[in-house]
């Protein structure tokens, strides 16, 4: 319950913080006004999407499906806002000489992406279709769910570690390679799952 409360408050506050940071960057570097205006526009879209989702929950009298959708929207807003706020904050700090390395914002953002992949991988077994809706036995479906979850958890850990420890030029291809590998493994395992199982007596 407390986590949902924190997530809800973060979903409300982070886009507003992002707008303030974008305006501060606009004041410090007016030459890139189009970039700051685009960022403000994105934050306003986040606010609008979350507001519409909140209205939908109220109209549906808070049924379980609407609450889950609202939680998903809030999580997406929090993640998207953080992805934009961190570079904006680092850019502003670099402009005023507080931060020497302009690439630190990119590193932090990519580490958050890795953490997001870990969280997503941990939640994948619950988000996939139920075993009864898949053309295979339950044991194979559960094995696939566990495999996909662990694949993306390990991918996220490797992704975050690459951006934490490697130089920028090396971190980018390594992290993208990890994501591509995780996608290929998941798709191959899914195709094998969809294939009818060969019985020993056939």
Coordinates of N, CA and C in Angstrom, one line a residue:
X1 N 0.8 -1.2 0.0 CA 0.0 0.0 0.0 C 0.9 1.3 0.0
X2 N 1.9 1.2 0.8 CA 2.8 2.4 0.9 C 3.5 2.6 -0.4
X3 N 3.9 1.5 -1.1 CA 4.6 1.6 -2.4 C 3.7 2.3 -3.4
X4 N 2.4 1.8 -3.4 CA 1.4 2.4 -4.3 C 1.3 3.9 -4.1
X5 N 1.3 4.3 -2.8 CA 1.1 5.7 -2.4 C 2.3 6.5 -2.9
X6 N 3.5 6.0 -2.7 CA 4.7 6.6 -3.2 C 4.7 6.7 -4.7
X7 N 4.4 5.7 -5.4 CA 4.4 5.7 -6.8 C 3.4 6.7 -7.3
X8 N 2.2 6.8 -6.7 CA 1.2 7.8 -7.1 C 1.7 9.2 -6.9
X9 N 2.3 9.5 -5.8 CA 2.8 10.8 -5.5 C 3.9 11.1 -6.5
X10 N 4.8 10.1 -6.8 CA 5.9 10.4 -7.7 C 5.3 10.7 -9.1
X11 N 4.3 9.9 -9.5 CA 3.7 10.2 -10.8 C 3.1 11.5 -11.0
X12 N 2.6 12.1 -9.8 CA 2.1 13.5 -9.9 C 3.2 14.5 -9.9
X13 N 4.3 14.3 -9.1 CA 5.3 15.3 -8.9 C 6.4 15.3 -9.9
X14 N 6.8 14.2 -10.4 CA 8.0 14.2 -11.3 C 7.8 14.9 -12.6
X15 N 6.6 14.8 -13.3 CA 6.5 15.7 -14.5 C 6.5 17.2 -14.2
X16 N 6.0 17.6 -13.0 CA 6.1 19.0 -12.7 C 7.6 19.4 -12.4
X17 N 8.3 18.5 -11.7 CA 9.7 18.8 -11.5 C 10.4 18.9 -12.8
X18 N 10.1 18.0 -13.8 CA 10.7 18.0 -15.1 C 10.4 19.4 -15.8
X19 N 9.2 19.9 -15.7 CA 8.9 21.1 -16.3 C 9.7 22.3 -15.8
X20 N 9.9 22.3 -14.4 CA 10.7 23.3 -13.8 C 12.2 23.2 -14.3
X21 N 12.7 22.0 -14.4 CA 14.1 21.8 -14.8 C 14.2 22.3 -16.3
X22 N 13.2 21.9 -17.1 CA 13.3 22.4 -18.5 C 13.3 23.9 -18.6
X23 N 12.5 24.5 -17.8 CA 12.4 26.0 -17.9 C 13.7 26.6 -17.4
X24 N 14.3 26.0 -16.4 CA 15.6 26.4 -15.9 C 16.7 26.3 -16.9
X25 N 16.7 25.2 -17.6 CA 17.6 25.0 -18.7 C 17.4 26.0 -19.9
X26 N 16.1 26.3 -20.1 CA 15.8 27.2 -21.2 C 16.3 28.6 -20.8
X27 N 16.2 29.0 -19.5 CA 16.8 30.3 -19.1 C 18.3 30.3 -19.2
X28 N 19.0 29.1 -18.9 CA 20.4 29.1 -18.9 C 21.0 29.0 -20.3
X29 N 20.2 28.3 -21.2 CA 20.7 28.1 -22.6 C 19.6 28.3 -23.5
X30 N 19.2 29.6 -23.8 CA 18.1 29.9 -24.6 C 18.3 29.5 -26.1
X31 N 19.5 29.2 -26.5 CA 19.8 28.8 -27.9 C 19.2 27.5 -28.2
X32 N 18.9 26.6 -27.2 CA 18.4 25.3 -27.5 C 16.9 25.3 -27.1
X33 N 16.2 26.4 -27.3 CA 14.8 26.6 -26.9 C 13.9 25.4 -27.4
X34 N 14.2 25.0 -28.6 CA 13.3 23.9 -29.2 C 13.4 22.6 -28.4
X35 N 14.6 22.3 -27.9 CA 14.7 21.1 -27.1 C 14.0 21.2 -25.7
X36 N 14.1 22.4 -25.1 CA 13.4 22.6 -23.8 C 11.9 22.6 -24.0
X37 N 11.5 23.2 -25.1 CA 10.0 23.2 -25.4 C 9.5 21.8 -25.6
X38 N 10.3 21.0 -26.4 CA 9.9 19.6 -26.6 C 9.8 18.8 -25.3
X39 N 10.7 19.1 -24.4 CA 10.7 18.4 -23.1 C 9.5 18.8 -22.3
X40 N 9.2 20.1 -22.3 CA 8.0 20.5 -21.6 C 6.8 19.9 -22.2
X41 N 6.7 19.8 -23.5 CA 5.6 19.2 -24.2 C 5.4 17.7 -23.7
X42 N 6.5 17.0 -23.6 CA 6.4 15.6 -23.2 C 5.9 15.5 -21.8
X43 N 6.4 16.4 -20.9 CA 5.9 16.3 -19.5 C 4.4 16.6 -19.4
X44 N 4.0 17.6 -20.3 CA 2.6 17.9 -20.3 C 1.7 16.7 -20.8
X45 N 2.3 16.0 -21.8 CA 1.6 14.8 -22.2 C 1.5 13.8 -21.1
X46 N 2.5 13.6 -20.3 CA 2.5 12.6 -19.2 C 1.4 13.0 -18.2
X47 N 1.4 14.3 -17.9 CA 0.4 14.8 -17.0 C -1.0 14.5 -17.5
X48 N -1.2 14.8 -18.8 CA -2.5 14.6 -19.4 C -2.9 13.1 -19.4
X49 N -2.0 12.2 -19.8 CA -2.3 10.8 -19.8 C -2.7 10.3 -18.4
X50 N -1.9 10.7 -17.4 CA -2.2 10.2 -16.1 C -3.5 10.7 -15.6
X51 N -3.8 12.0 -15.9 CA -5.1 12.6 -15.5 C -6.3 11.8 -16.1
X52 N -6.1 11.5 -17.4 CA -7.2 10.7 -18.1 C -7.4 9.3 -17.5
X53 N -6.2 8.7 -17.1 CA -6.3 7.4 -16.5 C -7.0 7.5 -15.1
X54 N -6.7 8.6 -14.4 CA -7.3 8.8 -13.1 C -8.8 9.0 -13.2
X55 N -9.2 9.7 -14.2 CA -10.7 10.0 -14.5 C -11.3 8.6 -14.8
X56 N -10.7 7.8 -15.6 CA -11.3 6.5 -16.0 C -11.5 5.6 -14.7
X57 N -10.5 5.7 -13.8 CA -10.7 4.9 -12.5 C -11.9 5.4 -11.7
X58 N -12.0 6.7 -11.7 CA -13.1 7.2 -10.9 C -14.5 6.9 -11.5
X59 N -14.5 6.9 -12.9 CA -15.8 6.6 -13.5 C -16.2 5.1 -13.4
X60 N -15.1 4.3 -13.3 CA -15.4 2.9 -13.2 C -15.6 2.4 -11.8
X61 N -15.7 3.3 -10.8 CA -15.9 3.1 -9.4 C -14.7 2.2 -8.8
X62 N -13.5 2.4 -9.4 CA -12.4 1.7 -8.9 C -12.3 0.2 -9.0
X63 N -12.9 -0.3 -10.1 CA -12.8 -1.8 -10.3 C -11.3 -2.2 -10.5
X64 N -11.1 -3.5 -10.3 CA -9.7 -4.0 -10.3 C -9.0 -3.8 -11.6
X65 N -9.7 -4.0 -12.7 CA -9.0 -3.8 -14.0 C -8.6 -2.3 -14.2
X66 N -9.4 -1.4 -13.9 CA -9.1 0.0 -14.0 C -7.9 0.4 -13.1
X67 N -7.9 -0.1 -11.9 CA -6.9 0.2 -10.9 C -5.5 -0.3 -11.5
X68 N -5.5 -1.5 -12.1 CA -4.3 -2.1 -12.6 C -3.8 -1.2 -13.8
X69 N -4.7 -0.8 -14.6 CA -4.3 0.1 -15.7 C -3.7 1.4 -15.2
X70 N -4.4 2.0 -14.2 CA -3.9 3.2 -13.7 C -2.5 3.0 -13.1
X71 N -2.3 1.9 -12.4 CA -1.0 1.6 -11.8 C 0.1 1.5 -12.9
X72 N -0.3 0.8 -14.0 CA 0.7 0.7 -15.1 C 1.0 2.0 -15.7
X73 N -0.1 2.9 -15.9 CA 0.2 4.2 -16.5 C 1.1 5.0 -15.5
X74 N 0.8 5.0 -14.2 CA 1.6 5.7 -13.3 C 3.1 5.2 -13.3
X75 N 3.3 3.9 -13.4 CA 4.6 3.4 -13.5 C 5.3 3.9 -14.7
X76 N 4.6 3.9 -15.8 CA 5.2 4.4 -17.1 C 5.6 5.9 -17.0
X77 N 4.7 6.6 -16.4 CA 4.9 8.1 -16.2 C 6.2 8.3 -15.3
X78 N 6.3 7.6 -14.2 CA 7.4 7.7 -13.3 C 8.7 7.4 -14.1
X79 N 8.7 6.3 -14.8 CA 9.9 5.9 -15.5 C 10.3 6.9 -16.6
X80 N 9.3 7.3 -17.4 CA 9.5 8.2 -18.5 C 10.0 9.6 -17.9
X81 N 9.4 10.0 -16.8 CA 9.8 11.3 -16.3 C 11.3 11.2 -15.8
X82 N 11.6 10.1 -15.1 CA 13.0 10.0 -14.6 C 14.0 9.9 -15.8
X83 N 13.6 9.3 -16.9 CA 14.5 9.2 -18.0 C 14.8 10.6 -18.6
X84 N 13.9 11.6 -18.4 CA 14.1 12.9 -18.9 C 14.6 13.8 -17.8
X85 N 14.2 13.6 -16.6 CA 14.6 14.5 -15.5 C 16.1 14.4 -15.3
X86 N 16.7 13.2 -15.3 CA 18.1 13.1 -15.0 C 19.0 13.8 -16.0
X87 N 18.8 13.6 -17.3 CA 19.6 14.4 -18.2 C 19.4 15.9 -18.1
X88 N 18.2 16.3 -17.8 CA 17.9 17.8 -17.6 C 18.7 18.3 -16.4
X89 N 18.6 17.6 -15.3 CA 19.3 18.0 -14.1 C 20.8 18.0 -14.3
X90 N 21.4 17.0 -15.0 CA 22.8 17.0 -15.2 C 23.2 18.1 -16.2
X91 N 22.5 18.3 -17.2 CA 22.8 19.4 -18.1 C 22.8 20.8 -17.4
X92 N 21.8 21.0 -16.6 CA 21.7 22.2 -15.8 C 22.9 22.4 -14.9
X93 N 23.3 21.3 -14.2 CA 24.4 21.3 -13.3 C 25.7 21.5 -14.1
X94 N 25.8 20.9 -15.3 CA 27.0 21.1 -16.1 C 27.1 22.6 -16.6
X95 N 26.0 23.2 -16.9 CA 26.0 24.6 -17.4 C 26.5 25.5 -16.3
X96 N 26.2 25.2 -15.0 CA 26.6 26.1 -14.0 C 27.9 25.6 -13.3
X97 N 28.6 24.6 -13.9 CA 29.9 24.2 -13.4 C 29.9 23.3 -12.2
X98 N 28.7 22.8 -11.9 CA 28.6 21.9 -10.7 C 29.1 20.5 -11.1
X99 N 28.8 20.0 -12.3 CA 29.2 18.7 -12.8 C 30.2 18.9 -13.9
X100 N 31.3 18.2 -13.8 CA 32.3 18.3 -14.8 C 32.1 17.4 -16.0
X101 N 31.5 16.2 -15.8 CA 31.4 15.2 -16.8 C 29.9 15.3 -17.4
X102 N 29.8 15.8 -18.6 CA 28.5 15.9 -19.2 C 27.8 14.5 -19.5
X103 N 28.6 13.4 -19.6 CA 28.1 12.1 -19.9 C 27.5 11.4 -18.7
X104 N 27.7 12.0 -17.5 CA 27.2 11.3 -16.3 C 25.7 11.2 -16.3
X105 N 25.0 12.2 -16.9 CA 23.5 12.1 -17.0 C 23.1 10.9 -17.8
X106 N 23.8 10.7 -18.9 CA 23.5 9.5 -19.8 C 23.8 8.2 -19.1
X107 N 24.9 8.1 -18.3 CA 25.2 6.9 -17.6 C 24.1 6.6 -16.6
X108 N 23.7 7.6 -15.8 CA 22.6 7.4 -14.8 C 21.3 7.0 -15.4
X109 N 21.0 7.6 -16.6 CA 19.8 7.2 -17.3 C 19.8 5.8 -17.7
X110 N 20.9 5.4 -18.3 CA 21.0 4.0 -18.8 C 21.0 3.0 -17.6
X111 N 21.6 3.4 -16.5 CA 21.5 2.5 -15.3 C 20.1 2.3 -14.8
X112 N 19.3 3.4 -14.9 CA 17.9 3.3 -14.6 C 17.2 2.4 -15.6
X113 N 17.5 2.4 -16.9 CA 17.0 1.5 -17.8 C 17.3 0.1 -17.5
X114 N 18.5 -0.2 -17.0 CA 18.9 -1.5 -16.6 C 18.0 -2.0 -15.4
X115 N 17.8 -1.1 -14.4 CA 17.0 -1.4 -13.3 C 15.6 -1.7 -13.7
X116 N 15.1 -0.9 -14.7 CA 13.7 -1.1 -15.2 C 13.6 -2.5 -15.9
X117 N 14.6 -2.9 -16.6 CA 14.6 -4.2 -17.2 C 14.6 -5.3 -16.1
X118 N 15.3 -5.1 -15.0 CA 15.3 -6.1 -13.9 C 13.9 -6.2 -13.4
X119 N 13.3 -5.1 -13.1 CA 11.9 -5.1 -12.5 C 10.9 -5.7 -13.5
X120 N 11.1 -5.4 -14.8 CA 10.2 -5.9 -15.8 C 10.4 -7.5 -15.9
X121 N 11.6 -7.9 -15.9 CA 11.9 -9.3 -16.0 C 11.3 -10.1 -14.8
X122 N 11.4 -9.5 -13.6 CA 10.8 -10.1 -12.4 C 9.3 -10.2 -12.5
X123 N 8.7 -9.2 -13.2 CA 7.2 -9.2 -13.3 C 6.7 -10.0 -14.5
X124 N 7.6 -10.4 -15.4 CA 7.1 -11.1 -16.7 C 6.3 -12.3 -16.4
X125 N 6.7 -13.2 -15.5 CA 5.9 -14.4 -15.3 C 4.4 -14.1 -15.0
X126 N 4.2 -13.0 -14.3 CA 2.8 -12.7 -14.0 C 2.1 -12.0 -15.1
X127 N 2.8 -11.4 -16.1 CA 2.2 -10.7 -17.2 C 1.9 -11.5 -18.4
X128 N 2.6 -12.6 -18.5 CA 2.4 -13.5 -19.7 C 1.0 -14.1 -19.6
X129 N 0.5 -14.6 -20.8 CA -0.8 -15.3 -20.8 C -0.7 -16.5 -19.9
X130 N -1.9 -16.8 -19.4 CA -2.0 -18.0 -18.5 C -1.8 -19.3 -19.3
X131 N -1.4 -20.3 -18.6 CA -1.1 -21.6 -19.3 C -2.3 -22.1 -20.0
X132 N -3.5 -21.9 -19.5 CA -4.7 -22.4 -20.1 C -4.9 -21.8 -21.5
X133 N -4.4 -20.6 -21.7 CA -4.7 -19.9 -23.0 C -3.6 -20.3 -24.0
X134 N -2.6 -21.0 -23.6 CA -1.5 -21.3 -24.5 C -1.6 -22.8 -25.0
X135 N -1.2 -23.1 -26.2 CA -1.4 -24.4 -26.8 C -0.2 -25.3 -26.3
X136 N -0.1 -25.5 -25.1 CA 0.9 -26.4 -24.5 C 0.5 -26.7 -23.1
X137 N 1.2 -27.7 -22.5 CA 0.9 -28.1 -21.1 C 1.4 -27.0 -20.2
X138 N 0.8 -27.0 -19.0 CA 1.1 -26.0 -18.0 C 2.6 -26.0 -17.6
X139 N 3.2 -27.2 -17.5 CA 4.6 -27.2 -17.0 C 5.5 -26.5 -18.0
X140 N 5.3 -26.7 -19.3 CA 6.1 -26.0 -20.3 C 5.9 -24.5 -20.3
X141 N 4.6 -24.1 -20.1 CA 4.4 -22.7 -20.0 C 5.0 -22.0 -18.8
X142 N 5.0 -22.7 -17.6 CA 5.6 -22.2 -16.5 C 7.1 -22.1 -16.6
X143 N 7.7 -23.1 -17.3 CA 9.1 -23.1 -17.5 C 9.5 -22.0 -18.4
X144 N 8.7 -21.7 -19.4 CA 9.0 -20.5 -20.3 C 8.9 -19.2 -19.5
X145 N 7.9 -19.1 -18.7 CA 7.7 -17.9 -17.9 C 8.9 -17.6 -17.0
X146 N 9.4 -18.7 -16.4 CA 10.6 -18.6 -15.5 C 11.8 -18.2 -16.4
X147 N 12.0 -18.9 -17.5 CA 13.1 -18.6 -18.4 C 13.1 -17.2 -18.8
X148 N 12.0 -16.7 -19.3 CA 11.9 -15.3 -19.8 C 12.2 -14.3 -18.7
X149 N 11.6 -14.6 -17.5 CA 11.9 -13.7 -16.4 C 13.3 -13.6 -16.0
X150 N 14.0 -14.8 -15.8 CA 15.4 -14.8 -15.5 C 16.3 -14.2 -16.6
X151 N 15.9 -14.4 -17.9 CA 16.6 -13.8 -19.0 C 16.7 -12.3 -18.9
X152 N 15.5 -11.7 -18.7 CA 15.5 -10.2 -18.6 C 16.0 -9.6 -17.3
X153 N 15.9 -10.4 -16.2 CA 16.5 -9.9 -15.0 C 18.1 -9.9 -15.2
X154 N 18.6 -10.9 -15.7 CA 20.1 -11.0 -16.0 C 20.5 -9.9 -17.0
X155 N 19.6 -9.8 -18.0 CA 19.9 -8.7 -19.0 C 20.0 -7.4 -18.4
X156 N 19.0 -7.1 -17.5 CA 19.0 -5.8 -16.9 C 20.2 -5.5 -16.0
X157 N 20.6 -6.6 -15.2 CA 21.8 -6.5 -14.4 C 23.0 -6.2 -15.2
X158 N 23.2 -7.0 -16.3 CA 24.3 -6.7 -17.2 C 24.3 -5.4 -17.8
X159 N 23.1 -4.9 -18.2 CA 22.9 -3.6 -18.8 C 23.4 -2.5 -17.8
X160 N 22.9 -2.6 -16.6 CA 23.3 -1.6 -15.6 C 24.7 -1.6 -15.3
X161 N 25.3 -2.8 -15.2 CA 26.7 -3.0 -14.9 C 27.6 -2.4 -16.0
X162 N 27.2 -2.7 -17.2 CA 27.9 -2.1 -18.4 C 28.0 -0.6 -18.3
X163 N 26.9 0.1 -18.0 CA 26.9 1.5 -18.0 C 27.6 2.1 -16.7
X164 N 27.6 1.2 -15.7 CA 28.3 1.6 -14.5 C 29.8 1.5 -14.5
X165 N 30.3 0.5 -15.2 CA 31.7 0.2 -15.2 C 32.5 0.4 -16.4
X166 N 31.8 0.4 -17.6 CA 32.6 0.5 -18.9 C 32.6 1.9 -19.4
X167 N 33.6 2.2 -20.2 CA 33.6 3.5 -20.9 C 32.4 3.7 -21.8
X168 N 32.0 4.9 -22.0 CA 30.7 5.2 -22.8 C 30.8 4.5 -24.2
X169 N 31.9 4.5 -24.9 CA 32.0 3.9 -26.2 C 31.8 2.4 -26.2
X170 N 32.2 1.8 -25.0 CA 32.0 0.3 -24.9 C 30.7 0.0 -24.3
X171 N 30.2 0.8 -23.4 CA 28.9 0.5 -22.7 C 27.7 0.4 -23.7
X172 N 27.7 1.3 -24.7 CA 26.6 1.3 -25.6 C 26.4 0.0 -26.4
X173 N 27.5 -0.4 -27.1 CA 27.3 -1.7 -27.9 C 27.1 -2.9 -27.0
X174 N 27.8 -2.9 -25.8 CA 27.6 -4.1 -24.9 C 26.2 -4.2 -24.4
X175 N 25.6 -3.1 -24.0 CA 24.2 -3.1 -23.5 C 23.2 -3.4 -24.6
X176 N 23.4 -2.9 -25.8 CA 22.5 -3.2 -26.9 C 22.6 -4.7 -27.3
X177 N 23.8 -5.2 -27.2 CA 24.0 -6.6 -27.5 C 23.3 -7.5 -26.5
X178 N 23.3 -7.1 -25.2 CA 22.6 -7.8 -24.2 C 21.1 -7.8 -24.4
X179 N 20.6 -6.7 -24.8 CA 19.1 -6.6 -25.1 C 18.8 -7.5 -26.3
X180 N 19.6 -7.4 -27.3 CA 19.3 -8.2 -28.5 C 19.4 -9.7 -28.2
X181 N 20.3 -10.1 -27.4 CA 20.5 -11.5 -27.0 C 19.3 -11.9 -26.2
X182 N 18.8 -11.1 -25.3 CA 17.7 -11.5 -24.5 C 16.4 -11.6 -25.3
X183 N 16.3 -10.7 -26.3 CA 15.1 -10.7 -27.2 C 15.1 -12.0 -28.0
X184 N 16.3 -12.4 -28.6 CA 16.4 -13.6 -29.4 C 16.1 -14.8 -28.6
X185 N 16.7 -14.9 -27.4 CA 16.5 -16.1 -26.6 C 15.0 -16.2 -26.2
X186 N 14.3 -15.1 -25.9 CA 12.9 -15.1 -25.5 C 12.1 -15.6 -26.7
X187 N 12.3 -15.0 -27.9 CA 11.5 -15.4 -29.0 C 11.7 -16.8 -29.4
X188 N 13.0 -17.3 -29.4 CA 13.3 -18.7 -29.8 C 12.6 -19.6 -28.8
X189 N 12.6 -19.3 -27.5 CA 12.0 -20.2 -26.5 C 10.5 -20.1 -26.7
X190 N 9.9 -19.0 -27.0 CA 8.5 -18.9 -27.3 C 8.0 -19.7 -28.5
X191 N 8.8 -19.6 -29.5 CA 8.5 -20.4 -30.7 C 8.6 -21.9 -30.4
X192 N 9.5 -22.3 -29.6 CA 9.6 -23.7 -29.2 C 8.4 -24.1 -28.3
X193 N 7.9 -23.2 -27.5 CA 6.8 -23.4 -26.7 C 5.5 -23.6 -27.5
X194 N 5.4 -22.8 -28.6 CA 4.2 -22.9 -29.5 C 4.2 -24.1 -30.3
X195 N 5.4 -24.7 -30.5 CA 5.5 -25.9 -31.4 C 4.9 -27.1 -30.6
X196 N 4.0 -27.9 -31.3 CA 3.4 -29.1 -30.6 C 4.5 -30.0 -30.1
X197 N 4.3 -30.5 -28.9 CA 5.3 -31.4 -28.3 C 5.2 -32.8 -28.9
X198 N 6.4 -33.3 -29.2 CA 6.5 -34.6 -29.8 C 6.5 -35.7 -28.7
X199 N 5.6 -36.6 -28.8 CA 5.5 -37.6 -27.8 C 6.4 -38.8 -28.1
X200 N 6.9 -39.4 -27.1 CA 7.8 -40.5 -27.3 C 7.3 -41.6 -28.2
X201 N 6.0 -41.9 -28.0 CA 5.4 -43.0 -28.8 C 5.0 -42.7 -30.2
X202 N 5.1 -41.4 -30.6 CA 4.7 -41.0 -32.0 C 5.6 -41.6 -33.0

